[in-house]
Tab-separated table of C-alpha atoms in Angstrom:
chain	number	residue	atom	x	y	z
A	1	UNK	CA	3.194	39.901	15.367
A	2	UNK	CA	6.146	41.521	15.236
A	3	UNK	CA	9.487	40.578	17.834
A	4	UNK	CA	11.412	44.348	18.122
A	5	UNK	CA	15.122	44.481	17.592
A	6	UNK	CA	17.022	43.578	20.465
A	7	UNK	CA	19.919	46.044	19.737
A	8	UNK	CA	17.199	49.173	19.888
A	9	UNK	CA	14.927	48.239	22.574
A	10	UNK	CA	17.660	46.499	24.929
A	11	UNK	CA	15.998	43.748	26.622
A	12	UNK	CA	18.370	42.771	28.851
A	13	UNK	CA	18.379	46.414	30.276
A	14	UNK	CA	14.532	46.414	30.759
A	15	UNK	CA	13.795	47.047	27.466
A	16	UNK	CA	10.545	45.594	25.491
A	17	UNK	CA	10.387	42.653	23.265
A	18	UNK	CA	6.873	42.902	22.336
A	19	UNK	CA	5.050	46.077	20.746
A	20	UNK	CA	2.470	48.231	22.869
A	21	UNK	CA	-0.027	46.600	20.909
A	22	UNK	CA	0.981	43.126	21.242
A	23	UNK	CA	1.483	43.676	25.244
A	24	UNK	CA	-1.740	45.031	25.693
A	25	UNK	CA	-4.019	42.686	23.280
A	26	UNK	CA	-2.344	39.320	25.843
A	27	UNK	CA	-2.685	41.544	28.544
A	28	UNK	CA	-6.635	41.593	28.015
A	29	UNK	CA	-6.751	37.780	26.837
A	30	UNK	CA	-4.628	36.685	30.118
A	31	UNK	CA	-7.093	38.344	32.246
A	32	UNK	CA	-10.138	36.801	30.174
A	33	UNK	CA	-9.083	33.596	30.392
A	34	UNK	CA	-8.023	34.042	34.042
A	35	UNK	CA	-11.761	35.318	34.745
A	36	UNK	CA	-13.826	33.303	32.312
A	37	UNK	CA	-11.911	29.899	31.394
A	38	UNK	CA	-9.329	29.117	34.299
A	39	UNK	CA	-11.434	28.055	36.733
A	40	UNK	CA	-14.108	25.973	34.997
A	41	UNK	CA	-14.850	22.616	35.125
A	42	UNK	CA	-13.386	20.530	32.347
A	43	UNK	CA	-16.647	19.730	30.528
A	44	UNK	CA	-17.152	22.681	29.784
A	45	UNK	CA	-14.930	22.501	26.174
A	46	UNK	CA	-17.243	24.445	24.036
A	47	UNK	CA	-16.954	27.623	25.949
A	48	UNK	CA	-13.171	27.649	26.130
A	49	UNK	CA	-13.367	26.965	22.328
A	50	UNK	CA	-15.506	30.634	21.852
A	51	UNK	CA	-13.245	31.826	24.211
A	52	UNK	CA	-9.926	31.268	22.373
A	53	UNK	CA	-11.732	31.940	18.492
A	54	UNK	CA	-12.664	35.505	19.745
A	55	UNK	CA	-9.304	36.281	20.512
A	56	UNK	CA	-8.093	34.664	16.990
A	57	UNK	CA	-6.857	30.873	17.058
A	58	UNK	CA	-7.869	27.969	15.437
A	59	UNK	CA	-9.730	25.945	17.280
A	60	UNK	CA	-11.558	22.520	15.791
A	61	UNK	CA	-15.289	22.239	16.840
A	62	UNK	CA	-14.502	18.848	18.913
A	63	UNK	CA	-10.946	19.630	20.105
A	64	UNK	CA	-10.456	19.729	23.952
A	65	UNK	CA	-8.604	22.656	25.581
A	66	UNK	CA	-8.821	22.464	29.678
A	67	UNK	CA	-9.098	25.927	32.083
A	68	UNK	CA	-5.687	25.545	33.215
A	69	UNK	CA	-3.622	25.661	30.031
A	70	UNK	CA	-1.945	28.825	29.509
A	71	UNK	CA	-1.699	30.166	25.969
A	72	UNK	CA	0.528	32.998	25.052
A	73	UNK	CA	-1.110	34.478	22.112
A	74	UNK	CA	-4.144	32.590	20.466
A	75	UNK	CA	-3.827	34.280	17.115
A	76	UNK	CA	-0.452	31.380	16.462
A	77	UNK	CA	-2.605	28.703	17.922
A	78	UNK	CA	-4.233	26.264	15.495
A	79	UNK	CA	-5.848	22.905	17.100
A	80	UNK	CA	-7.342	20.256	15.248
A	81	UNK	CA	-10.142	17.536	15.310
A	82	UNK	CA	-10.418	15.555	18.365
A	83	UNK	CA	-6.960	16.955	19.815
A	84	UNK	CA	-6.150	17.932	23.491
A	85	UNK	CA	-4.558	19.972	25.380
A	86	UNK	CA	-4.353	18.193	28.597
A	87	UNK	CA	-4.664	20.253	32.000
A	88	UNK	CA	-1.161	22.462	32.952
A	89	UNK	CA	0.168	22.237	29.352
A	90	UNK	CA	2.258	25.259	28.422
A	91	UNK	CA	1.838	26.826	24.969
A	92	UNK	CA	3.846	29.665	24.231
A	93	UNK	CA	2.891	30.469	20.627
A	94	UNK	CA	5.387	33.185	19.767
A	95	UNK	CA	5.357	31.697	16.688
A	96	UNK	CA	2.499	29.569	15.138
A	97	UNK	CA	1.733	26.122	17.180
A	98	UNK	CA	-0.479	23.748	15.483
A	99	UNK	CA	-1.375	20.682	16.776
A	100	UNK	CA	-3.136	18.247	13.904
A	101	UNK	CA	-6.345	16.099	13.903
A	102	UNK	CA	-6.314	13.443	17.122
A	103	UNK	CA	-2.889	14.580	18.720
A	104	UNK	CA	-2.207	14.466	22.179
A	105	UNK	CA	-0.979	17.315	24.711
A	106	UNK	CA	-0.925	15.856	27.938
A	107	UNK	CA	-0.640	17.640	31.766
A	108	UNK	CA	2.106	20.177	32.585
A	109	UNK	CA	4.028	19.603	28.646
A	110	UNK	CA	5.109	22.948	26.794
A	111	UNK	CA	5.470	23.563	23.718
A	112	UNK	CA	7.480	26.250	23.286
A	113	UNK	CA	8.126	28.556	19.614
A	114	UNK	CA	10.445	30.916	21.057
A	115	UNK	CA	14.111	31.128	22.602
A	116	UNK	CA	16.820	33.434	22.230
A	117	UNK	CA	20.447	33.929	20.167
A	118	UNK	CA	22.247	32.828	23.013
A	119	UNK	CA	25.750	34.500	20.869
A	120	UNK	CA	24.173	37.549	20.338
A	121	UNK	CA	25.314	40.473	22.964
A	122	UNK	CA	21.405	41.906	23.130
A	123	UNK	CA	20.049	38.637	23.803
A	124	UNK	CA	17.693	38.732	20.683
A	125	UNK	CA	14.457	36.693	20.905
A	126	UNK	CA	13.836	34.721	18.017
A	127	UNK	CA	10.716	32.349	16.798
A	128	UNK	CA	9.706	29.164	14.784
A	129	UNK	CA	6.946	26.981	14.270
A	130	UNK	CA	6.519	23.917	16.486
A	131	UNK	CA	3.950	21.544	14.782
A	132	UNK	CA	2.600	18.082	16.777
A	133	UNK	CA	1.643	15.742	13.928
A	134	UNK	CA	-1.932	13.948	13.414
A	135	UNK	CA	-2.162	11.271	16.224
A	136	UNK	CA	1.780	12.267	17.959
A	137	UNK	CA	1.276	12.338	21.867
A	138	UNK	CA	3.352	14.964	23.971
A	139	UNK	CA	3.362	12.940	27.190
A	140	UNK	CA	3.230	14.563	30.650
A	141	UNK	CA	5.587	17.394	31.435
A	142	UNK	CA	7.555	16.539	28.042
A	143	UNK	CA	9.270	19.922	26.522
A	144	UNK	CA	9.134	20.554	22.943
A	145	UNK	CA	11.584	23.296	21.861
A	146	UNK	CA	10.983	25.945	18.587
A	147	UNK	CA	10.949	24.599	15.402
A	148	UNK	CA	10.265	20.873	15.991
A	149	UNK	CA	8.142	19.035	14.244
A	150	UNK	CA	6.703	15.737	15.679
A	151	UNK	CA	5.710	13.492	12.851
A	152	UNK	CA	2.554	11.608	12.290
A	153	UNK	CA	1.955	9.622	14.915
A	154	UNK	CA	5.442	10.157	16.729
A	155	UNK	CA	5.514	9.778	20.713
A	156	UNK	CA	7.545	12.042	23.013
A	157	UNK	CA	7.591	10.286	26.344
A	158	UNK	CA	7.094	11.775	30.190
A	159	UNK	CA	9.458	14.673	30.532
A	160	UNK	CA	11.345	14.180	27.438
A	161	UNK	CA	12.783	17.059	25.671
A	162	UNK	CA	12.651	17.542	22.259
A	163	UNK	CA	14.893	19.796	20.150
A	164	UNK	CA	15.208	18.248	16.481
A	165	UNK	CA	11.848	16.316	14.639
A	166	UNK	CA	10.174	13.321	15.883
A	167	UNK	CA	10.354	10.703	12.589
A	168	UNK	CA	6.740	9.555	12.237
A	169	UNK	CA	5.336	6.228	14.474
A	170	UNK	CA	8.599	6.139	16.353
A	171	UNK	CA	8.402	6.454	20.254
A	172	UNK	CA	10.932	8.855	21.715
A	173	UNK	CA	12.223	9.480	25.454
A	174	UNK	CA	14.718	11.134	27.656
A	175	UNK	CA	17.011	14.634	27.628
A	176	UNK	CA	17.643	15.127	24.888
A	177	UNK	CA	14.897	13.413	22.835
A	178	UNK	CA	16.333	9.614	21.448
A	179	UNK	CA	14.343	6.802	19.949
A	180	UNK	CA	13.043	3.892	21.702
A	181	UNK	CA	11.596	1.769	19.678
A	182	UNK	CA	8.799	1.987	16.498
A	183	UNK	CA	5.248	2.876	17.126
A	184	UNK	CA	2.712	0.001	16.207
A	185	UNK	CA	-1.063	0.031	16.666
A	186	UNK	CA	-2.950	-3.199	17.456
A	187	UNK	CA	-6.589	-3.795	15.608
A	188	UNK	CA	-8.509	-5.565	17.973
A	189	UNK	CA	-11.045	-6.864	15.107
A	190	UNK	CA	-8.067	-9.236	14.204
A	191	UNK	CA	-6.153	-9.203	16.658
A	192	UNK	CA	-3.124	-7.892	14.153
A	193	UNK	CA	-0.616	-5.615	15.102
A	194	UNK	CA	0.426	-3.542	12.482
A	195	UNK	CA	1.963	0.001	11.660
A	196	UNK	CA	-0.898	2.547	11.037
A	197	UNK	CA	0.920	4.595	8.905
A	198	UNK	CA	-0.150	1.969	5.935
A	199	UNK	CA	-3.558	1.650	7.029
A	200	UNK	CA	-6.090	3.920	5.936
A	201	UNK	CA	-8.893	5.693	8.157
């Protein structure tokens, strides 16, 4: 997918971003979703997977996706095993989005690949990646911005907004994104508490 040259199509003026082809293919997976996946009950995880693999993304056999997240383009959109995308979360895949093995998406967060070159006259829009490590947790209505990569493990608290990486098993909050304190994980077959990142699955 290709974004068109601000200084030829002039956004700003009412010009296009997106190709023809681009516009049209979300138009018809917007109104798919809206019809077949919006509205149904969240159990129903297995549909909404067929849903988003016919219209291209990556989608784990056990990952969860619920009705009411909104997903720009599935094509960018690669979810691992046992990850979720909590209800309301906000995935604008302008770029590609992948969210790793056990990660965490919760309600109303956005993850978002795309901005704009906010010294440029035409406005130009301009993409990267946004990766959510294995076992990192976007908490509820967090914001993570293009390019960012949370580490393995890494925590992003409520409404916190991230706009560099999240070091691995560190727990981040606030505007912008600052850490708190390490992550640790308690074993409750000895009652340890220990880092997991030097503990093997």
């Amino acid at each position: 997918m290709k974004i068109l040259d601000a200084r030829s199509t002039r956004p700003l003026e009412g010009g296009p971003t997106y190709s023809i082809a681009n516009r049209a293919f979300r138009a018809s997976w917007m109104l798919t979703w809206l019809l077949l996946a919006s509205w149904t009950p969240p159990l129903m995880h297995g549909w909404r997977r067929m849903l988003l693999r016919l219209f291209g993304a990556k989608i784990a056999p056990n990952a969860a996706v619920y009705g009411s997240v909104k997903i720009w383009y599935p094509p960018h959109l690669d979810v691992g095993r046992f990850a979720v995308l909590g209800p309301g979360v906000n995935i604008y895949c302008v770029e590609k989005i992948t969210i790793h093995d056990y990660a965490i998406v919760s309600q109303g967060a956005n993850l978002c690949s795309a901005g704009h070159d906010v010294e440029d006259v035409f406005f130009q829009t301009v993409a990267r990646p946004v990766t959510v490590g294995r076992r990192a947790w976007v908490a509820a209505e967090a914001f993570v911005g293009p390019g960012v990569t949370l580490g393995e493990g890494a925590v992003l608290g409520a409404r916190g907004c991230a706009f560099r990486d999240l070091a691995p098993w560190t727990i981040y909050g606030g505007n912008p994104a600052r850490i708190l304190k390490p992550r640790s994980l308690r074993f409750d077959e000895d009652g340890a508490s220990e880092n997991i990142a030097r503990a093997a699955e």
